[in-house]
PDB file of C-alpha atoms in Angstrom:
ATOM      1  CA  MET K   1     -22.980  33.033  77.572  1.00 40.00           C
ATOM      2  CA  ALA K   2     -19.828  33.552  79.636  1.00 45.00           C
ATOM      3  CA  GLN K   3     -16.690  34.199  77.640  1.00 46.00           C
ATOM      4  CA  VAL K   4     -13.751  31.843  78.076  1.00 42.00           C
ATOM      5  CA  PHE K   5     -10.415  33.319  79.094  1.00 40.00           C
ATOM      6  CA  GLU K   6      -7.376  32.082  80.985  1.00 42.00           C
ATOM      7  CA  VAL K   7      -7.786  31.225  84.627  1.00 39.00           C
ATOM      8  CA  ILE K   8      -6.259  33.809  86.936  1.00 41.00           C
ATOM      9  CA  THR K   9      -3.566  32.863  89.433  1.00 41.00           C
ATOM     10  CA  PRO K  10      -1.933  34.761  92.311  1.00 42.00           C
ATOM     11  CA  ASP K  11       0.604  35.937  89.733  1.00 49.00           C
ATOM     12  CA  ASP K  12      -0.846  38.960  87.949  1.00 52.00           C
ATOM     13  CA  LYS K  13       1.306  38.495  84.831  1.00 65.00           C
ATOM     14  CA  PRO K  14      -1.336  36.908  82.524  1.00 88.00           C
ATOM     15  CA  ILE K  15      -3.945  39.615  83.102  1.00 93.00           C
ATOM     16  CA  TRP K  16      -1.385  42.394  83.243  1.00 95.00           C
ATOM     17  CA  LEU K  17       0.292  41.335  80.003  1.00 95.00           C
ATOM     18  CA  ASN K  18      -3.069  41.060  78.267  1.00 95.00           C
ATOM     19  CA  LEU K  19      -4.052  44.500  79.546  1.00 96.00           C
ATOM     20  CA  ARG K  20      -0.804  45.999  78.259  1.00 96.00           C
ATOM     21  CA  GLN K  21      -1.202  44.318  74.881  1.00 96.00           C
ATOM     22  CA  GLU K  22      -4.727  45.684  74.526  1.00 96.00           C
ATOM     23  CA  ALA K  23      -3.402  49.141  75.412  1.00 97.00           C
ATOM     24  CA  GLN K  24      -0.701  48.838  72.735  1.00 96.00           C
ATOM     25  CA  ASP K  25      -3.276  47.771  70.147  1.00 96.00           C
ATOM     26  CA  THR K  26      -5.564  50.647  71.092  1.00 96.00           C
ATOM     27  CA  LEU K  27      -2.657  53.071  70.900  1.00 95.00           C
ATOM     28  CA  ALA K  28      -2.133  52.148  67.276  1.00 94.00           C
ATOM     29  CA  ALA K  29      -5.845  52.510  66.496  1.00 95.00           C
ATOM     30  CA  GLU K  30      -6.500  55.642  68.586  1.00 96.00           C
ATOM     31  CA  PRO K  31      -3.333  57.784  68.763  1.00 96.00           C
ATOM     32  CA  ALA K  32      -5.321  60.623  70.352  1.00 97.00           C
ATOM     33  CA  LEU K  33      -5.484  58.459  73.506  1.00 97.00           C
ATOM     34  CA  ALA K  34      -1.701  58.016  73.651  1.00 97.00           C
ATOM     35  CA  SER K  35      -1.199  60.172  76.732  1.00 97.00           C
ATOM     36  CA  LEU K  36      -3.998  58.471  78.656  1.00 97.00           C
ATOM     37  CA  LEU K  37      -2.835  54.959  77.766  1.00 97.00           C
ATOM     38  CA  HIS K  38       0.802  55.661  78.594  1.00 97.00           C
ATOM     39  CA  SER K  39       0.122  57.378  81.895  1.00 97.00           C
ATOM     40  CA  THR K  40      -2.460  54.856  83.084  1.00 97.00           C
ATOM     41  CA  ILE K  41      -1.079  51.542  81.812  1.00 97.00           C
ATOM     42  CA  LEU K  42       1.981  51.494  79.575  1.00 97.00           C
ATOM     43  CA  SER K  43       4.321  53.405  81.900  1.00 97.00           C
ATOM     44  CA  HIS K  44       3.707  50.966  84.788  1.00 97.00           C
ATOM     45  CA  ASP K  45       5.378  47.683  85.675  1.00 95.00           C
ATOM     46  CA  ASP K  46       2.461  45.883  87.294  1.00 96.00           C
ATOM     47  CA  LEU K  47      -1.268  46.012  87.927  1.00 97.00           C
ATOM     48  CA  ALA K  48      -0.951  47.518  91.413  1.00 97.00           C
ATOM     49  CA  SER K  49       1.020  50.505  90.127  1.00 97.00           C
ATOM     50  CA  SER K  50      -1.357  51.040  87.212  1.00 98.00           C
ATOM     51  CA  LEU K  51      -4.462  50.720  89.353  1.00 98.00           C
ATOM     52  CA  SER K  52      -3.178  53.105  92.034  1.00 98.00           C
ATOM     53  CA  TYR K  53      -2.527  55.731  89.345  1.00 98.00           C
ATOM     54  CA  HIS K  54      -5.942  55.136  87.777  1.00 98.00           C
ATOM     55  CA  ILE K  55      -7.699  55.555  91.137  1.00 97.00           C
ATOM     56  CA  ALA K  56      -5.816  58.777  91.823  1.00 97.00           C
ATOM     57  CA  ARG K  57      -6.518  60.144  88.339  1.00 96.00           C
ATOM     58  CA  LYS K  58     -10.259  59.682  88.754  1.00 95.00           C
ATOM     59  CA  MET K  59     -10.611  60.619  92.414  1.00 95.00           C
ATOM     60  CA  ALA K  60      -8.333  63.617  92.863  1.00 93.00           C
ATOM     61  CA  ASP K  61      -9.836  67.015  93.631  1.00 90.00           C
ATOM     62  CA  ASP K  62      -8.827  70.257  95.322  1.00 87.00           C
ATOM     63  CA  THR K  63      -9.189  68.648  98.737  1.00 86.00           C
ATOM     64  CA  LEU K  64      -7.013  65.590  98.168  1.00 89.00           C
ATOM     65  CA  ARG K  65      -4.389  65.695  95.440  1.00 92.00           C
ATOM     66  CA  GLY K  66      -3.676  62.867  93.050  1.00 91.00           C
ATOM     67  CA  MET K  67      -0.200  62.083  94.392  1.00 93.00           C
ATOM     68  CA  THR K  68      -1.557  61.668  97.914  1.00 95.00           C
ATOM     69  CA  LEU K  69      -4.278  59.309  96.709  1.00 96.00           C
ATOM     70  CA  ARG K  70      -1.830  57.315  94.632  1.00 97.00           C
ATOM     71  CA  GLU K  71       0.535  56.863  97.568  1.00 97.00           C
ATOM     72  CA  LEU K  72      -2.406  55.826  99.726  1.00 97.00           C
ATOM     73  CA  ALA K  73      -3.457  53.110  97.287  1.00 97.00           C
ATOM     74  CA  GLN K  74       0.135  51.937  96.809  1.00 97.00           C
ATOM     75  CA  ARG K  75       0.579  51.541 100.561  1.00 97.00           C
ATOM     76  CA  ALA K  76      -2.623  49.506 100.751  1.00 98.00           C
ATOM     77  CA  TYR K  77      -1.517  47.192  97.918  1.00 98.00           C
ATOM     78  CA  ALA K  78       1.959  46.749  99.417  1.00 97.00           C
ATOM     79  CA  ALA K  79       0.550  45.965 102.866  1.00 97.00           C
ATOM     80  CA  ASP K  80      -2.168  43.616 101.609  1.00 97.00           C
ATOM     81  CA  PRO K  81      -1.438  41.917  98.254  1.00 97.00           C
ATOM     82  CA  SER K  82      -4.828  40.179  98.443  1.00 97.00           C
ATOM     83  CA  LEU K  83      -6.333  43.490  97.289  1.00 98.00           C
ATOM     84  CA  VAL K  84      -4.563  43.067  93.948  1.00 97.00           C
ATOM     85  CA  VAL K  85      -5.648  39.421  93.726  1.00 96.00           C
ATOM     86  CA  ALA K  86      -9.234  40.568  94.310  1.00 98.00           C
ATOM     87  CA  ALA K  87      -8.878  43.258  91.630  1.00 97.00           C
ATOM     88  CA  MET K  88      -7.730  40.631  89.121  1.00 96.00           C
ATOM     89  CA  ALA K  89     -10.675  38.400  89.999  1.00 97.00           C
ATOM     90  CA  ASP K  90     -13.061  41.353  89.645  1.00 98.00           C
ATOM     91  CA  LEU K  91     -11.603  42.243  86.255  1.00 97.00           C
ATOM     92  CA  GLN K  92     -11.905  38.641  85.125  1.00 96.00           C
ATOM     93  CA  ALA K  93     -15.532  38.622  86.293  1.00 97.00           C
ATOM     94  CA  VAL K  94     -16.364  41.658  84.173  1.00 97.00           C
ATOM     95  CA  TYR K  95     -14.787  40.112  81.086  1.00 94.00           C
ATOM     96  CA  GLU K  96     -16.528  36.770  81.553  1.00 94.00           C
ATOM     97  CA  ARG K  97     -20.010  38.076  82.405  1.00 95.00           C
ATOM     98  CA  ASP K  98     -20.503  41.328  80.496  1.00 94.00           C
ATOM     99  CA  PRO K  99     -21.075  40.934  76.748  1.00 91.00           C
ATOM    100  CA  ALA K 100     -20.219  44.630  76.360  1.00 90.00           C
ATOM    101  CA  ALA K 101     -16.663  44.008  77.585  1.00 91.00           C
ATOM    102  CA  LYS K 102     -14.531  43.223  74.549  1.00 90.00           C
ATOM    103  CA  GLY K 103     -11.392  42.759  76.655  1.00 93.00           C
ATOM    104  CA  TYR K 104      -9.709  43.807  79.870  1.00 96.00           C
ATOM    105  CA  LEU K 105      -8.859  47.339  78.748  1.00 97.00           C
ATOM    106  CA  GLN K 106     -12.427  48.561  78.322  1.00 95.00           C
ATOM    107  CA  ALA K 107     -13.474  47.313  81.754  1.00 96.00           C
ATOM    108  CA  PHE K 108     -10.336  48.585  83.488  1.00 97.00           C
ATOM    109  CA  MET K 109     -10.443  52.060  81.988  1.00 97.00           C
ATOM    110  CA  PHE K 110     -14.119  52.865  81.609  1.00 96.00           C
ATOM    111  CA  PHE K 111     -16.439  50.640  83.676  1.00 97.00           C
ATOM    112  CA  LYS K 112     -17.294  52.514  86.858  1.00 97.00           C
ATOM    113  CA  GLY K 113     -18.550  49.405  88.640  1.00 97.00           C
ATOM    114  CA  PHE K 114     -15.082  47.872  88.484  1.00 98.00           C
ATOM    115  CA  LEU K 115     -13.268  51.040  89.545  1.00 98.00           C
ATOM    116  CA  SER K 116     -15.709  51.802  92.354  1.00 98.00           C
ATOM    117  CA  LEU K 117     -15.179  48.321  93.739  1.00 98.00           C
ATOM    118  CA  GLN K 118     -11.405  48.778  93.750  1.00 98.00           C
ATOM    119  CA  ILE K 119     -11.705  52.086  95.582  1.00 98.00           C
ATOM    120  CA  TYR K 120     -14.010  50.399  98.097  1.00 98.00           C
ATOM    121  CA  ARG K 121     -11.292  47.774  98.665  1.00 98.00           C
ATOM    122  CA  VAL K 122      -8.774  50.490  99.520  1.00 98.00           C
ATOM    123  CA  SER K 123     -11.291  52.219 101.785  1.00 98.00           C
ATOM    124  CA  HIS K 124     -12.038  48.893 103.533  1.00 98.00           C
ATOM    125  CA  TRP K 125      -8.317  48.436 104.149  1.00 98.00           C
ATOM    126  CA  LEU K 126      -8.213  51.934 105.657  1.00 98.00           C
ATOM    127  CA  TRP K 127     -11.241  51.097 107.814  1.00 98.00           C
ATOM    128  CA  ASN K 128      -9.452  48.049 109.172  1.00 98.00           C
ATOM    129  CA  GLN K 129      -6.444  50.234 109.955  1.00 97.00           C
ATOM    130  CA  GLY K 130      -8.635  52.455 112.122  1.00 97.00           C
ATOM    131  CA  ARG K 131      -8.642  55.281 109.551  1.00 98.00           C
ATOM    132  CA  SER K 132     -12.408  55.620 109.329  1.00 97.00           C
ATOM    133  CA  THR K 133     -12.421  59.307 108.340  1.00 97.00           C
ATOM    134  CA  MET K 134     -10.249  58.751 105.261  1.00 97.00           C
ATOM    135  CA  ALA K 135     -12.256  55.636 104.436  1.00 98.00           C
ATOM    136  CA  HIS K 136     -15.476  57.631 104.526  1.00 98.00           C
ATOM    137  CA  PHE K 137     -13.884  60.352 102.409  1.00 97.00           C
ATOM    138  CA  LEU K 138     -13.248  57.804  99.659  1.00 97.00           C
ATOM    139  CA  GLN K 139     -16.800  56.464 100.020  1.00 97.00           C
ATOM    140  CA  SER K 140     -18.236  59.958  99.687  1.00 97.00           C
ATOM    141  CA  ARG K 141     -16.087  60.785  96.679  1.00 96.00           C
ATOM    142  CA  VAL K 142     -17.105  57.590  94.858  1.00 97.00           C
ATOM    143  CA  SER K 143     -20.750  58.368  95.578  1.00 97.00           C
ATOM    144  CA  GLU K 144     -20.327  61.851  94.093  1.00 96.00           C
ATOM    145  CA  LEU K 145     -18.480  60.653  90.994  1.00 96.00           C
ATOM    146  CA  PHE K 146     -20.150  57.348  90.185  1.00 97.00           C
ATOM    147  CA  GLN K 147     -23.453  57.228  92.133  1.00 97.00           C
ATOM    148  CA  ILE K 148     -22.328  54.023  93.859  1.00 98.00           C
ATOM    149  CA  ASP K 149     -22.426  54.030  97.666  1.00 98.00           C
ATOM    150  CA  ILE K 150     -20.534  51.221  99.432  1.00 98.00           C
ATOM    151  CA  ASN K 151     -19.862  51.647 103.129  1.00 98.00           C
ATOM    152  CA  PRO K 152     -16.166  50.971 103.831  1.00 98.00           C
ATOM    153  CA  ALA K 153     -17.056  48.634 106.703  1.00 98.00           C
ATOM    154  CA  ALA K 154     -19.013  46.267 104.433  1.00 98.00           C
ATOM    155  CA  ARG K 155     -17.304  42.987 103.564  1.00 98.00           C
ATOM    156  CA  ILE K 156     -17.168  42.043  99.879  1.00 98.00           C
ATOM    157  CA  GLY K 157     -15.498  38.967  98.423  1.00 98.00           C
ATOM    158  CA  LYS K 158     -13.533  38.700  95.210  1.00 98.00           C
ATOM    159  CA  GLY K 159     -14.678  38.013  91.668  1.00 97.00           C
ATOM    160  CA  VAL K 160     -17.598  40.419  92.130  1.00 98.00           C
ATOM    161  CA  PHE K 161     -19.236  42.110  89.123  1.00 98.00           C
ATOM    162  CA  LEU K 162     -21.072  45.436  89.522  1.00 98.00           C
ATOM    163  CA  ASP K 163     -22.911  45.722  86.210  1.00 96.00           C
ATOM    164  CA  HIS K 164     -23.510  49.368  85.220  1.00 94.00           C
ATOM    165  CA  GLY K 165     -23.275  50.241  88.905  1.00 95.00           C
ATOM    166  CA  THR K 166     -25.456  53.337  89.090  1.00 97.00           C
ATOM    167  CA  GLY K 167     -27.562  53.441  92.236  1.00 97.00           C
ATOM    168  CA  ILE K 168     -25.983  50.482  94.054  1.00 98.00           C
ATOM    169  CA  VAL K 169     -26.095  50.921  97.855  1.00 98.00           C
ATOM    170  CA  ILE K 170     -24.335  48.486 100.215  1.00 98.00           C
ATOM    171  CA  GLY K 171     -24.723  49.131 103.930  1.00 97.00           C
ATOM    172  CA  GLU K 172     -22.243  49.069 106.791  1.00 97.00           C
ATOM    173  CA  THR K 173     -22.791  45.519 108.069  1.00 98.00           C
ATOM    174  CA  ALA K 174     -23.586  43.913 104.704  1.00 98.00           C
ATOM    175  CA  VAL K 175     -21.592  40.916 103.507  1.00 98.00           C
ATOM    176  CA  VAL K 176     -21.244  39.902  99.836  1.00 98.00           C
ATOM    177  CA  GLY K 177     -19.663  36.553  99.006  1.00 98.00           C
ATOM    178  CA  ASP K 178     -17.243  35.662  96.231  1.00 97.00           C
ATOM    179  CA  ASP K 179     -18.343  35.579  92.600  1.00 98.00           C
ATOM    180  CA  CYS K 180     -21.573  37.572  92.978  1.00 98.00           C
ATOM    181  CA  SER K 181     -23.109  39.723  90.229  1.00 98.00           C
ATOM    182  CA  ILE K 182     -24.956  42.886  91.242  1.00 98.00           C
ATOM    183  CA  LEU K 183     -26.849  45.060  88.765  1.00 98.00           C
ATOM    184  CA  GLN K 184     -27.738  48.730  88.872  1.00 97.00           C
ATOM    185  CA  GLY K 185     -30.058  50.071  91.539  1.00 97.00           C
ATOM    186  CA  VAL K 186     -29.552  47.224  94.026  1.00 98.00           C
ATOM    187  CA  THR K 187     -29.847  48.098  97.721  1.00 98.00           C
ATOM    188  CA  LEU K 188     -28.455  45.950 100.517  1.00 98.00           C
ATOM    189  CA  GLY K 189     -29.964  47.986 103.325  1.00 96.00           C
ATOM    190  CA  GLY K 190     -31.569  48.033 106.721  1.00 93.00           C
ATOM    191  CA  THR K 191     -35.235  48.147 107.630  1.00 89.00           C
ATOM    192  CA  GLY K 192     -35.158  51.126 109.972  1.00 81.00           C
ATOM    193  CA  ALA K 193     -33.010  53.075 112.398  1.00 77.00           C
ATOM    194  CA  GLU K 194     -31.775  50.083 114.359  1.00 81.00           C
ATOM    195  CA  ARG K 195     -28.066  49.854 115.120  1.00 87.00           C
ATOM    196  CA  GLY K 196     -25.709  46.906 115.125  1.00 91.00           C
ATOM    197  CA  ASP K 197     -25.740  44.053 112.630  1.00 94.00           C
ATOM    198  CA  ARG K 198     -28.635  45.127 110.413  1.00 95.00           C
ATOM    199  CA  HIS K 199     -27.768  44.444 106.762  1.00 98.00           C
ATOM    200  CA  PRO K 200     -28.047  41.403 104.470  1.00 98.00           C
ATOM    201  CA  LYS K 201     -25.558  38.575 104.173  1.00 98.00           C
ATOM    202  CA  ILE K 202     -25.270  37.529 100.522  1.00 98.00           C
ATOM    203  CA  GLY K 203     -23.776  34.101  99.804  1.00 97.00           C
ATOM    204  CA  ARG K 204     -21.400  32.992  97.089  1.00 97.00           C
ATOM    205  CA  GLY K 205     -22.370  33.216  93.424  1.00 97.00           C
ATOM    206  CA  VAL K 206     -25.628  35.126  93.975  1.00 97.00           C
ATOM    207  CA  LEU K 207     -27.248  37.135  91.160  1.00 97.00           C
ATOM    208  CA  LEU K 208     -29.004  40.338  92.296  1.00 98.00           C
ATOM    209  CA  GLY K 209     -31.162  41.746  89.503  1.00 97.00           C
ATOM    210  CA  ALA K 210     -31.571  45.436  88.690  1.00 97.00           C
ATOM    211  CA  GLY K 211     -33.448  47.420  91.310  1.00 97.00           C
ATOM    212  CA  ALA K 212     -33.623  44.573  93.813  1.00 98.00           C
ATOM    213  CA  ASN K 213     -33.901  45.581  97.476  1.00 98.00           C
ATOM    214  CA  VAL K 214     -32.658  43.133 100.102  1.00 98.00           C
ATOM    215  CA  LEU K 215     -33.390  44.598 103.531  1.00 97.00           C
ATOM    216  CA  GLY K 216     -32.481  43.632 107.059  1.00 97.00           C
ATOM    217  CA  ASN K 217     -30.100  41.173 108.679  1.00 97.00           C
ATOM    218  CA  ILE K 218     -31.184  38.242 106.514  1.00 97.00           C
ATOM    219  CA  THR K 219     -29.292  35.637 104.526  1.00 98.00           C
ATOM    220  CA  VAL K 220     -29.447  34.999 100.790  1.00 98.00           C
ATOM    221  CA  GLY K 221     -27.976  31.541 100.280  1.00 97.00           C
ATOM    222  CA  ASP K 222     -25.248  30.511  97.857  1.00 97.00           C
ATOM    223  CA  TYR K 223     -26.141  30.580  94.154  1.00 96.00           C
ATOM    224  CA  ALA K 224     -29.548  32.111  94.758  1.00 96.00           C
ATOM    225  CA  LYS K 225     -31.142  34.579  92.365  1.00 96.00           C
ATOM    226  CA  ILE K 226     -33.097  37.717  93.253  1.00 97.00           C
ATOM    227  CA  ALA K 227     -35.287  38.952  90.399  1.00 96.00           C
ATOM    228  CA  SER K 228     -35.167  42.565  89.244  1.00 96.00           C
ATOM    229  CA  GLY K 229     -37.348  44.947  91.241  1.00 96.00           C
ATOM    230  CA  SER K 230     -37.943  42.523  94.095  1.00 97.00           C
ATOM    231  CA  VAL K 231     -38.159  43.488  97.764  1.00 97.00           C
ATOM    232  CA  VAL K 232     -36.679  40.730  99.910  1.00 97.00           C
ATOM    233  CA  LEU K 233     -37.466  40.851 103.641  1.00 97.00           C
ATOM    234  CA  LYS K 234     -36.983  37.189 104.615  1.00 96.00           C
ATOM    235  CA  PRO K 235     -34.120  34.714 104.124  1.00 97.00           C
ATOM    236  CA  VAL K 236     -33.744  33.054 100.733  1.00 96.00           C
ATOM    237  CA  PRO K 237     -32.431  29.463 100.673  1.00 95.00           C
ATOM    238  CA  ALA K 238     -29.431  28.489  98.598  1.00 95.00           C
ATOM    239  CA  HIS K 239     -30.061  27.734  94.913  1.00 94.00           C
ATOM    240  CA  CYS K 240     -33.509  29.379  94.943  1.00 95.00           C
ATOM    241  CA  THR K 241     -35.036  32.278  93.015  1.00 95.00           C
ATOM    242  CA  ALA K 242     -37.032  34.966  94.822  1.00 96.00           C
ATOM    243  CA  ALA K 243     -39.229  37.489  93.019  1.00 95.00           C
ATOM    244  CA  GLY K 244     -41.942  40.010  93.742  1.00 95.00           C
ATOM    245  CA  VAL K 245     -42.979  42.699  96.233  1.00 94.00           C
ATOM    246  CA  PRO K 246     -42.709  41.319  98.815  1.00 95.00           C
ATOM    247  CA  ALA K 247     -40.559  38.551  97.392  1.00 92.00           C
ATOM    248  CA  ARG K 248     -41.594  34.915  97.368  1.00 93.00           C
ATOM    249  CA  LEU K 249     -39.812  31.830  96.144  1.00 92.00           C
ATOM    250  CA  VAL K 250     -40.626  31.028  92.524  1.00 89.00           C
ATOM    251  CA  ASN K 251     -38.047  28.387  91.695  1.00 79.00           C
ATOM    252  CA  CYS K 252     -35.950  25.881  93.625  1.00 81.00           C
ATOM    253  CA  LYS K 253     -33.562  24.801  92.285  1.00 78.00           C
ATOM    254  CA  THR K 254     -32.545  27.751  90.109  1.00 71.00           C
ATOM    255  CA  CYS K 255     -29.812  27.559  87.454  1.00 74.00           C
ATOM    256  CA  GLU K 256     -26.488  26.078  88.536  1.00 78.00           C
ATOM    257  CA  ASP K 257     -24.422  29.294  88.720  1.00 84.00           C
ATOM    258  CA  PRO K 258     -26.676  32.341  88.162  1.00 86.00           C
ATOM    259  CA  ALA K 259     -24.073  35.039  88.831  1.00 86.00           C
ATOM    260  CA  ARG K 260     -21.702  33.658  86.198  1.00 88.00           C
ATOM    261  CA  GLN K 261     -24.419  32.794  83.700  1.00 82.00           C
ATOM    262  CA  MET K 262     -26.168  36.162  84.215  1.00 86.00           C
ATOM    263  CA  ASP K 263     -29.438  34.331  83.621  1.00 76.00           C
ATOM    264  CA  HIS K 264     -32.323  36.673  84.496  1.00 77.00           C
ATOM    265  CA  THR K 265     -35.066  34.465  83.103  1.00 74.00           C
ATOM    266  CA  MET K 266     -37.910  33.248  85.313  1.00 72.00           C
ATOM    267  CA  PRO K 267     -39.625  29.845  85.387  1.00 64.00           C
ATOM    268  CA  ASP K 268     -42.896  29.410  83.512  1.00 58.00           C
ATOM    269  CA  ILE K 269     -44.662  27.987  86.582  1.00 48.00           C
ATOM    270  CA  ASP K 270     -44.755  29.750  89.957  1.00 51.00           C
ATOM    271  CA  TYR K 271     -44.641  27.435  92.937  1.00 47.00           C
ATOM    272  CA  ASP K 272     -47.251  27.792  95.632  1.00 49.00           C
ATOM    273  CA  TYR K 273     -45.155  28.729  98.628  1.00 47.00           C
ATOM    274  CA  SER K 274     -43.750  31.957 100.019  1.00 51.00           C
ATOM    275  CA  ILE K 275     -40.904  33.186 102.193  1.00 52.00           C
TER     276      ILE K 275
END
């Protein structure tokens, strides 16, 4: 069951103030984390500043220092405030859809799916600025650290939830719509060595179950559901469930909003048609 929280707006104050309050409460309960909480959250004035520091803290290495990474993220957020709006929507999505998330702080600080997605957003901004080498550097570093591989050229909407995250692969020409939920081990890939537009187009509000493989330049319609472990090679209509290897349609219409409800159940009766 999705948790109820305030609706986000373009103003980041509600989420930011809640995040700070959770950090203050944690500080009182876990004083050993005082330095981490102050440096990452409590010493900042807004979400963009906090997030840029957090990205730099996790990503820095001997090749690219933390200050350079922080300045890079800050420039991206200043140039394109929609990146911060997307980050808020992503954080809200984690809180609403993941029963393990007890608040914003846990997801912000420790959930690698959320952080990987924010680093992708910076790398996508770099890609659009013609800075493909730096964009690929960030992609490679995220893959090394978190085992999540999102090509910087892919297009991903806001309010997206990467649950657990490990093993997710999203190819160069893939598109993911707003409000999707993607579990561990999902691949949005090609079917061979072809070039050009070769990756899936995932609609709004789609639920992609753990280990699902959606391959080729095909469309998964809005509010569809792909069952765990499925291999999808043909288009899936909106509001339908596909399951199996190769996948076939097993339910139309599926639940109203599968990505938000995180409903992985299957119908009792399989329908006698395929995709």
